PDB file of C-alpha atoms in Angstrom:
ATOM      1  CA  UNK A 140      26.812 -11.260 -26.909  1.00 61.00           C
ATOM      2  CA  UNK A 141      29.292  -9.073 -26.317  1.00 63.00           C
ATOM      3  CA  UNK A 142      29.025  -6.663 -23.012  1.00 90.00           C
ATOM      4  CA  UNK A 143      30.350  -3.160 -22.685  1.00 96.00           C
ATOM      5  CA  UNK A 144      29.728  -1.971 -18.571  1.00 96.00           C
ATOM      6  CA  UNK A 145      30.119   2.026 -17.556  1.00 97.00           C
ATOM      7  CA  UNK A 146      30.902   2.326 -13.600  1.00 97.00           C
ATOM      8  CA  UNK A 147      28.976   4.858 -12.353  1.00 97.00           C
ATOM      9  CA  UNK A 148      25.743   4.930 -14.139  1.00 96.00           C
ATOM     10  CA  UNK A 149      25.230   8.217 -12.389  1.00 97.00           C
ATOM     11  CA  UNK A 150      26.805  10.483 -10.569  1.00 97.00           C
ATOM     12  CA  UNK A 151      26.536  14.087  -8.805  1.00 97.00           C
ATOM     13  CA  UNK A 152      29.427  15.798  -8.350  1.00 96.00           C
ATOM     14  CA  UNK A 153      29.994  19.793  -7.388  1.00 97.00           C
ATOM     15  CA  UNK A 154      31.670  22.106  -9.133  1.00 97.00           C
ATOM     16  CA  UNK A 155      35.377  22.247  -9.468  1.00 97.00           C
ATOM     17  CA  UNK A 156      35.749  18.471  -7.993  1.00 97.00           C
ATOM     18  CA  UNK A 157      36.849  15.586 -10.549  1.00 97.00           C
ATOM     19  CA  UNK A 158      34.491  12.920 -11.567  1.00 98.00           C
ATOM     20  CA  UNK A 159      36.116   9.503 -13.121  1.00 98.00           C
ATOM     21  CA  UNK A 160      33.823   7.103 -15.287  1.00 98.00           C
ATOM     22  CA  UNK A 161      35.007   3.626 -16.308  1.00 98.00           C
ATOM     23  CA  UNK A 162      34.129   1.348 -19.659  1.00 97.00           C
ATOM     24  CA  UNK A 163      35.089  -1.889 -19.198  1.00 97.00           C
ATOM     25  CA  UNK A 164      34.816  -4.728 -22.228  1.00 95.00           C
ATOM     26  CA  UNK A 165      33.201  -7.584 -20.162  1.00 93.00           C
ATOM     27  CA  UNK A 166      34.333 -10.317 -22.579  1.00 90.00           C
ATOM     28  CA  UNK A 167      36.790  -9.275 -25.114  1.00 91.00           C
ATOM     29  CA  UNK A 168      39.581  -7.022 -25.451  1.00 91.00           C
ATOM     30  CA  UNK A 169      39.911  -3.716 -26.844  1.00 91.00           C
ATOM     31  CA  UNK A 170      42.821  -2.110 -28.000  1.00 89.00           C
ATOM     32  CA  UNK A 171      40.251   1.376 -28.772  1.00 91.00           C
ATOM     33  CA  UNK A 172      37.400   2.702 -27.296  1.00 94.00           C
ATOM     34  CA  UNK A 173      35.438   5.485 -28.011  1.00 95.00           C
ATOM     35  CA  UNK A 174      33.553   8.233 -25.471  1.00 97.00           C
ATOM     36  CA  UNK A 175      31.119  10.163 -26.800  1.00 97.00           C
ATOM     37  CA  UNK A 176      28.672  12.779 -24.842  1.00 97.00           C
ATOM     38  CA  UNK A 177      25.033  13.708 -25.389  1.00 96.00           C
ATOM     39  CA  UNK A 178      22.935  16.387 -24.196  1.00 95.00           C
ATOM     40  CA  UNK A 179      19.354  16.374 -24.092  1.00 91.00           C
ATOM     41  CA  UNK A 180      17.386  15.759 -26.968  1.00 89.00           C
ATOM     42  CA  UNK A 181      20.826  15.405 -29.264  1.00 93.00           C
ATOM     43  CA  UNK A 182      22.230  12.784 -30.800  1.00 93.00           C
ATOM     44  CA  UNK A 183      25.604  11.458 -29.749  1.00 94.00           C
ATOM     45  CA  UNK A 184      28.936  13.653 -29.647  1.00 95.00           C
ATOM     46  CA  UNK A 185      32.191  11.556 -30.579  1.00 94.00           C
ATOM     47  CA  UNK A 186      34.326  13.405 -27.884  1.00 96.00           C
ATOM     48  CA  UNK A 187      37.767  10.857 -28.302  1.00 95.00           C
ATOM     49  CA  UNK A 188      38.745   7.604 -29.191  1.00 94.00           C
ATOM     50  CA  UNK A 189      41.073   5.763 -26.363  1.00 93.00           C
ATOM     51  CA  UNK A 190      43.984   3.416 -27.139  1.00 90.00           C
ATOM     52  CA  UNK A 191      45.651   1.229 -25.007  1.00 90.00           C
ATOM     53  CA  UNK A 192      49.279   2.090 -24.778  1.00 87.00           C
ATOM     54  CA  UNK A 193      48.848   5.314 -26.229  1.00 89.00           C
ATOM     55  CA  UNK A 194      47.573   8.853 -26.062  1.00 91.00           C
ATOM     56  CA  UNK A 195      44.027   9.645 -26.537  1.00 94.00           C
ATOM     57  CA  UNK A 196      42.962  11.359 -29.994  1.00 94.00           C
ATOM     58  CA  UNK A 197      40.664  14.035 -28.852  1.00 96.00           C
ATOM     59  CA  UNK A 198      37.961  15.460 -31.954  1.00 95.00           C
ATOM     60  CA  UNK A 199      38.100  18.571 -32.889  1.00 95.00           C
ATOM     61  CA  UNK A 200      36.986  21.292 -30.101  1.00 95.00           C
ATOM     62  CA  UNK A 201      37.002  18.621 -26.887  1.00 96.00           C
ATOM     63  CA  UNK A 202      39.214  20.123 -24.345  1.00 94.00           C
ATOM     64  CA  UNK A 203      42.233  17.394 -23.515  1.00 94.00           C
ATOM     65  CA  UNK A 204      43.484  18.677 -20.372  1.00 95.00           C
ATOM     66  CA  UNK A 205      39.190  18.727 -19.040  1.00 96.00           C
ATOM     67  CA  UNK A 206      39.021  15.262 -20.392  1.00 97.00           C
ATOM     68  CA  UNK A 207      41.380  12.850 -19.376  1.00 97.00           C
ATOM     69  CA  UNK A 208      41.615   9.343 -21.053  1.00 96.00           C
ATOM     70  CA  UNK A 209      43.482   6.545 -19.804  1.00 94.00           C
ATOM     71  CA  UNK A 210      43.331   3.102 -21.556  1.00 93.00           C
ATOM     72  CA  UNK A 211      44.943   1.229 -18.455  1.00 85.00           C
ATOM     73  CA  UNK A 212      44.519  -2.299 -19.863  1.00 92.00           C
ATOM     74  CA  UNK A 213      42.993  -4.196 -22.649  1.00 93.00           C
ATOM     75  CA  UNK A 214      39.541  -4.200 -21.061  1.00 95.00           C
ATOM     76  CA  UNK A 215      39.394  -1.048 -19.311  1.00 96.00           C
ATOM     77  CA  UNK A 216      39.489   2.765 -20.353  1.00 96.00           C
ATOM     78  CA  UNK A 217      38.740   6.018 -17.746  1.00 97.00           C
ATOM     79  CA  UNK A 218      37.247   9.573 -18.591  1.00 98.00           C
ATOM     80  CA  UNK A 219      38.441  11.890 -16.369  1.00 98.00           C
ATOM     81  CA  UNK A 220      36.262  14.923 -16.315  1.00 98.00           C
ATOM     82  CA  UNK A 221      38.287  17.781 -14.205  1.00 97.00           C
ATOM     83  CA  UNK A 222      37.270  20.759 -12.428  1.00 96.00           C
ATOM     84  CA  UNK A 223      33.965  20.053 -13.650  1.00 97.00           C
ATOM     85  CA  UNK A 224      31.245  22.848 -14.167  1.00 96.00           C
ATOM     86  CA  UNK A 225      27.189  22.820 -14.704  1.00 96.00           C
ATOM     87  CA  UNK A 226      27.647  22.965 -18.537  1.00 96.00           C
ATOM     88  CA  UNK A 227      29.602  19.679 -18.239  1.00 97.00           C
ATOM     89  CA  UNK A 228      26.526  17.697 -16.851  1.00 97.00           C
ATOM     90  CA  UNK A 229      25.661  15.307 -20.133  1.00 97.00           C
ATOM     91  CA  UNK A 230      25.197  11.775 -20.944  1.00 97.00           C
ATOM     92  CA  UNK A 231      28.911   9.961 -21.611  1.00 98.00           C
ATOM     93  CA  UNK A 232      29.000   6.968 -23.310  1.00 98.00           C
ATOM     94  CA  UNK A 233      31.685   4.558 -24.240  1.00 97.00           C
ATOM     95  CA  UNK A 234      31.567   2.129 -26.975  1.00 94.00           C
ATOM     96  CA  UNK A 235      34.323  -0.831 -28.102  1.00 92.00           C
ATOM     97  CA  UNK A 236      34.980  -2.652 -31.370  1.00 88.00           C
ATOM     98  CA  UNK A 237      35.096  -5.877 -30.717  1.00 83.00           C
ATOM     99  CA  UNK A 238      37.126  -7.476 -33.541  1.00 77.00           C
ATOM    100  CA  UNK A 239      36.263 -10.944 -33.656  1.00 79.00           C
ATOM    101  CA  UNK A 240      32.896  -9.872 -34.644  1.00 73.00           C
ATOM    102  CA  UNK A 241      33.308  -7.256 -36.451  1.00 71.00           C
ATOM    103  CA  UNK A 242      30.992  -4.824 -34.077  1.00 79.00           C
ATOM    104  CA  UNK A 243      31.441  -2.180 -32.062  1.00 85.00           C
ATOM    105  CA  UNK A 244      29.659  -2.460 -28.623  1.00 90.00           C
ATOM    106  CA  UNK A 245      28.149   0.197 -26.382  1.00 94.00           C
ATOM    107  CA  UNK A 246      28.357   0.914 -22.689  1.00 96.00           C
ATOM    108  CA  UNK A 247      24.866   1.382 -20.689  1.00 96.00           C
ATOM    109  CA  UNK A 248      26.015   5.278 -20.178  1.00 97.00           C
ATOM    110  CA  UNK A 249      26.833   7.614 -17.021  1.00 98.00           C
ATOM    111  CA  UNK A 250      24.559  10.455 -16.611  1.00 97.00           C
ATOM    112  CA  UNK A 251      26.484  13.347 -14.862  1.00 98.00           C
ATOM    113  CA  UNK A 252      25.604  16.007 -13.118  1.00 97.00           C
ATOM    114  CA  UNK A 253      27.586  18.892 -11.764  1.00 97.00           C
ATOM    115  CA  UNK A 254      25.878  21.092  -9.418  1.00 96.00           C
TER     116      UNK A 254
ATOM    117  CA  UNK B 240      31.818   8.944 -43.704  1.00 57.00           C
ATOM    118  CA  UNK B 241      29.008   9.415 -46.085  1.00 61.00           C
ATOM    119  CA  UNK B 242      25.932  11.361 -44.425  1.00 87.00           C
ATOM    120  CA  UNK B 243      22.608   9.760 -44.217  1.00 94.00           C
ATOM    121  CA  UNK B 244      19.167  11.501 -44.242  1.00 95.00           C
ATOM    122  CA  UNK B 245      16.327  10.534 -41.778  1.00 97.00           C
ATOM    123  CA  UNK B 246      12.983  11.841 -40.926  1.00 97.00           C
ATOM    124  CA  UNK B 247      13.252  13.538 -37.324  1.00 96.00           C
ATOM    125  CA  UNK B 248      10.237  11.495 -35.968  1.00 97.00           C
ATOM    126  CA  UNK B 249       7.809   8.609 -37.085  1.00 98.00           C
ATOM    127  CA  UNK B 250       4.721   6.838 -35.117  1.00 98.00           C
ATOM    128  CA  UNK B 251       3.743   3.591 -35.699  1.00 97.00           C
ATOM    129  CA  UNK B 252       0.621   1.522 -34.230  1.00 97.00           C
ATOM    130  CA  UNK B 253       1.800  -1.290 -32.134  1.00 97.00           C
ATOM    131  CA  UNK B 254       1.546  -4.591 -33.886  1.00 97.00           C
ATOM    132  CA  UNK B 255       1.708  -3.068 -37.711  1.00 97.00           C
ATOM    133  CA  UNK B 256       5.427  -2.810 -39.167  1.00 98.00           C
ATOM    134  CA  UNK B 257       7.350   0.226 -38.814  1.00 98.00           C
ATOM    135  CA  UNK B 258       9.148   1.174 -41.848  1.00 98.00           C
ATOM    136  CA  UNK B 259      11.987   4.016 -41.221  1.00 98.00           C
ATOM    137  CA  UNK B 260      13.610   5.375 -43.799  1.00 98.00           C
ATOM    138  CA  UNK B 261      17.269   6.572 -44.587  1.00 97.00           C
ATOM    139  CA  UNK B 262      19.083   8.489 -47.511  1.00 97.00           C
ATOM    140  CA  UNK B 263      22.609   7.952 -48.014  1.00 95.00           C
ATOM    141  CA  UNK B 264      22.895   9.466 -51.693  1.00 94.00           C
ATOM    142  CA  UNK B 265      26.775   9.910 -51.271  1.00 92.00           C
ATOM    143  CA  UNK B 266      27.237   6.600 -50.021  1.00 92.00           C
ATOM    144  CA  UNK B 267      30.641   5.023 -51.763  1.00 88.00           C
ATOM    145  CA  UNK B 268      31.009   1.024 -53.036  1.00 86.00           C
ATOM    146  CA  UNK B 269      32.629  -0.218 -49.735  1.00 85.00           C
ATOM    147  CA  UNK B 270      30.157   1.667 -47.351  1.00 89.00           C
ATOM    148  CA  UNK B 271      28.046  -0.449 -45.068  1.00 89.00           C
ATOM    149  CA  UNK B 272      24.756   0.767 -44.068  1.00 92.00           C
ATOM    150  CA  UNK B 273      24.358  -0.189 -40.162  1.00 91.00           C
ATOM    151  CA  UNK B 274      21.326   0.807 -38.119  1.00 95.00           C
ATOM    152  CA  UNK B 275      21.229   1.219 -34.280  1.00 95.00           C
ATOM    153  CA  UNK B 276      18.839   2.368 -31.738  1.00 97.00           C
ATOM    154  CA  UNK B 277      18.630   4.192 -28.586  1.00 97.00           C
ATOM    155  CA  UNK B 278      15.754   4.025 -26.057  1.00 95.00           C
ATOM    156  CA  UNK B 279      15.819   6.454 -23.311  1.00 91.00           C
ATOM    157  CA  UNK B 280      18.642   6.932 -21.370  1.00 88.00           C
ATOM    158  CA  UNK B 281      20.445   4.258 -22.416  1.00 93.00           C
ATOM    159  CA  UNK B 282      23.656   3.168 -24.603  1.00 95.00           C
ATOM    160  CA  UNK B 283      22.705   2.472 -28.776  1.00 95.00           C
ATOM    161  CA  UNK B 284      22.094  -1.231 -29.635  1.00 93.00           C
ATOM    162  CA  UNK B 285      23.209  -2.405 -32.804  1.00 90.00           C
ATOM    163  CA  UNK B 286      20.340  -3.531 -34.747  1.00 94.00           C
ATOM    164  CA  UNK B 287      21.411  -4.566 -38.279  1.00 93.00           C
ATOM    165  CA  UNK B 288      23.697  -4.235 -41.039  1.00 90.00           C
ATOM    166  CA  UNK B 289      24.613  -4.613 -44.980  1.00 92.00           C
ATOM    167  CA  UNK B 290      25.716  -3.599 -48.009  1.00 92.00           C
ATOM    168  CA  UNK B 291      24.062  -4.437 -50.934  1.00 91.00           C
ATOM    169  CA  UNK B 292      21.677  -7.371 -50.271  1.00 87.00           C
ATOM    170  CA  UNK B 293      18.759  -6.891 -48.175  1.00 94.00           C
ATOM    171  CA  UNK B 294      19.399  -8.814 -44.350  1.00 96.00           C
ATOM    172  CA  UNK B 295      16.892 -10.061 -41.792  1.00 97.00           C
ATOM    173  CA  UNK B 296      17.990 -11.267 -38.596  1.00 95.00           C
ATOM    174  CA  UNK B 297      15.757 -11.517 -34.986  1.00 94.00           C
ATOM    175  CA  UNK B 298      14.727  -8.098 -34.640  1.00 94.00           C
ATOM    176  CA  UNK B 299      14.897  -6.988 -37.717  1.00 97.00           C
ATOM    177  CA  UNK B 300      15.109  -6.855 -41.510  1.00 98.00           C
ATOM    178  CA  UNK B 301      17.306  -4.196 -43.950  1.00 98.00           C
ATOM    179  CA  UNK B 302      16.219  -3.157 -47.291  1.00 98.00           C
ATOM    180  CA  UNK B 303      18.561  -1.195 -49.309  1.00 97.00           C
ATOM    181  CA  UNK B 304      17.505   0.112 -52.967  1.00 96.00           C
ATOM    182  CA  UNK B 305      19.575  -1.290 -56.071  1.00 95.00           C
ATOM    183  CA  UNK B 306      21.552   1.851 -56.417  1.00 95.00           C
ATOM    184  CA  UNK B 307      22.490   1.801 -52.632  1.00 96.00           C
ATOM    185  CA  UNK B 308      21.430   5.561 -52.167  1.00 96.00           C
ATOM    186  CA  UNK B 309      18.886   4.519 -49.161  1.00 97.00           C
ATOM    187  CA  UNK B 310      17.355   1.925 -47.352  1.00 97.00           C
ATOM    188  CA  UNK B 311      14.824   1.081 -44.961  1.00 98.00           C
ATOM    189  CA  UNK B 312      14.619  -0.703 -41.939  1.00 98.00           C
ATOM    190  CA  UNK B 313      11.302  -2.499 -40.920  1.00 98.00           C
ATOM    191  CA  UNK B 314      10.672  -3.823 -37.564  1.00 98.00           C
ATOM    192  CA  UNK B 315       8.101  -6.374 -38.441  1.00 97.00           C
ATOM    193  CA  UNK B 316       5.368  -6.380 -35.604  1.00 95.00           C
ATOM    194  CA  UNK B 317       6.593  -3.325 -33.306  1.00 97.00           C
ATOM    195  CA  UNK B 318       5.615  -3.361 -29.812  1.00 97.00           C
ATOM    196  CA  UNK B 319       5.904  -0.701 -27.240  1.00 97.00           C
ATOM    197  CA  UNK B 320       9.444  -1.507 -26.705  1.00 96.00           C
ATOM    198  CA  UNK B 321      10.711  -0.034 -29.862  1.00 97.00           C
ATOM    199  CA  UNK B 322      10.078   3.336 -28.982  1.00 98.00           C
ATOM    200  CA  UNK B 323      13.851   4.746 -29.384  1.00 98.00           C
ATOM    201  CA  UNK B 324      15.522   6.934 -31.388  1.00 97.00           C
ATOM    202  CA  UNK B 325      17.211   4.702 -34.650  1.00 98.00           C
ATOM    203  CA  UNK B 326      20.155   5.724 -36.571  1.00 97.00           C
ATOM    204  CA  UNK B 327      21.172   5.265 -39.910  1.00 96.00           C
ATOM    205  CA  UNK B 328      25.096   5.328 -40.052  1.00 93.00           C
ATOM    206  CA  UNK B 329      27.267   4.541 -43.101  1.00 91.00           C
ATOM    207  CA  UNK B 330      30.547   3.457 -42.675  1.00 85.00           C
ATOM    208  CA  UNK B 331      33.327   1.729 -44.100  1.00 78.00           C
ATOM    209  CA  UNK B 332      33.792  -2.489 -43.624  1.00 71.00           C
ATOM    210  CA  UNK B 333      34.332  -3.419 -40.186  1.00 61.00           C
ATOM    211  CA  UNK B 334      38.315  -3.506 -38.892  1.00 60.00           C
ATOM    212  CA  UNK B 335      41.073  -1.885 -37.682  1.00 54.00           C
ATOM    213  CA  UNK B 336      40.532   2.178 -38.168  1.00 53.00           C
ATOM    214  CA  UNK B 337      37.620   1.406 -39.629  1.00 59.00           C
ATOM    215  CA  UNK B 338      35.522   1.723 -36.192  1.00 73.00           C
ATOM    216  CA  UNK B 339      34.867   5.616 -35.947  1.00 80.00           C
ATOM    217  CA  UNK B 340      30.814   5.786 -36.062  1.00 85.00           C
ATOM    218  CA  UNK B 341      29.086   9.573 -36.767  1.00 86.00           C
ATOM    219  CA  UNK B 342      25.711  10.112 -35.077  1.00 91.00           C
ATOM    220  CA  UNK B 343      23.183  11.523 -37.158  1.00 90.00           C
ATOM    221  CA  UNK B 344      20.145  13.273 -35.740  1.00 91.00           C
ATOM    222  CA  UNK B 345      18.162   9.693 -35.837  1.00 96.00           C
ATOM    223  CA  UNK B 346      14.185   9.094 -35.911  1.00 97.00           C
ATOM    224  CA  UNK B 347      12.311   9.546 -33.050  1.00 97.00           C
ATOM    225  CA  UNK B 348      10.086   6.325 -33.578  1.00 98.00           C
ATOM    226  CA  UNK B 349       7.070   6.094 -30.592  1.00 98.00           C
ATOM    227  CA  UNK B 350       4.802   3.088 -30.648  1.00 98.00           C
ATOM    228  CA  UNK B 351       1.365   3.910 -30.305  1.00 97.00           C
ATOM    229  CA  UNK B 352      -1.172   1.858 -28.226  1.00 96.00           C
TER     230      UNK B 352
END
């Protein structure tokens, strides 16, 4: 089936530094992808959907200039999370609709965690 | 997206069929009902979906009521590798736009020995 990959799976950064996470679409492209964040014990957060060629669209309350998205390519999209803090250390995961089937795939996850 | 109901946690012996339910009352005519799952620490995996007729595939099978307000999923024989939180989303048909998926709170199904 369809694979959706997330480069790091984890990652410990210190306060105030950047942190980039990939999604990649192993075997299809993707034109949108979504990032969503979870904290413990919560379900998942749609933070913004990507899309290639264009700006991000950012839900309501997610900071755009914290979070930057870049959909470099069919098959890849970045998260940017800048000058990060403790309270940003969550669970992000991407997902991708892959249209030939008619799904939407998720990415394993990157746990981050800002110390 | 209509909003779907689920009980917060369920256990279920391993080997007997879990049944988890979902309410979707406000559910409209083109809605799917999909269900996912997430086991710790990991991305959701799509598990099943329909609309009107009830679906079985490998892992498991979809039963939604006449009037479409909920449905159940039943994992068959569970083993100790279901334990995972499982949403219920509802959502309209698959395509472009149409991709946007809202997290409920899930069920916290655990397998019991």
């Amino acid at each position: 089936g369809a694979v959706v990959s997330q480069h790091p799976s984890w990652v410990i950064c210190k306060s105030g530094t950047s942190v980039k996470i990939e999604c990649r679409s192993l075997d299809f492209q993707a034109t949108t992808m979504f990032w969503y964040r979870q904290f413990p014990k919560q379900s998942l957060m749609l933070m913004a959907t990507s899309n290639e060629g264009s700006k991000a669209t950012y839900e309501q309350g997610v900071e755009k200039d914290k979070f930057l998205i870049n959909h470099a390519s069919l098959t890849l999209s970045t998260l940017t999370v800048t000058s990060a803090h403790p309270e940003d250390s969550s669970f992000y995961i991407c997902s991708a609709p892959d249209y030939r089937r008619y799904e939407q795939y998720f990415g394993p996850g990157t746990r981050l965690t800002v110390t | 997206d209509a909003k779907t109901t689920q009980p917060p946690s369920m256990d279920c012996a391993e080997g007997r069929a879990a049944n988890l339910p979902c309410n979707h009352s406000t559910i409209s005519g083109n809605e799917y009902v999909y269900w996912y799952r997430q086991i710790h620490s990991q991305g959701p995996q799509y598990i099943i979906h329909g609309l009107k007729n009830n679906e079985t595939n490998e892992m498991a099978s979809l039963i939604i009521t006449e009037d479409r307000k909920s449905s159940t999923l039943i994992l068959p024989h569970a083993t100790l590798r279901d334990t995972a939180v499982y949403y219920c989303i509802v959502r309209p048909p698959g395509g472009f736009g149409n991709e946007k998926l809202t997290f409920g709170t899930g069920t916290r199904l655990t397998i019991i020995p």
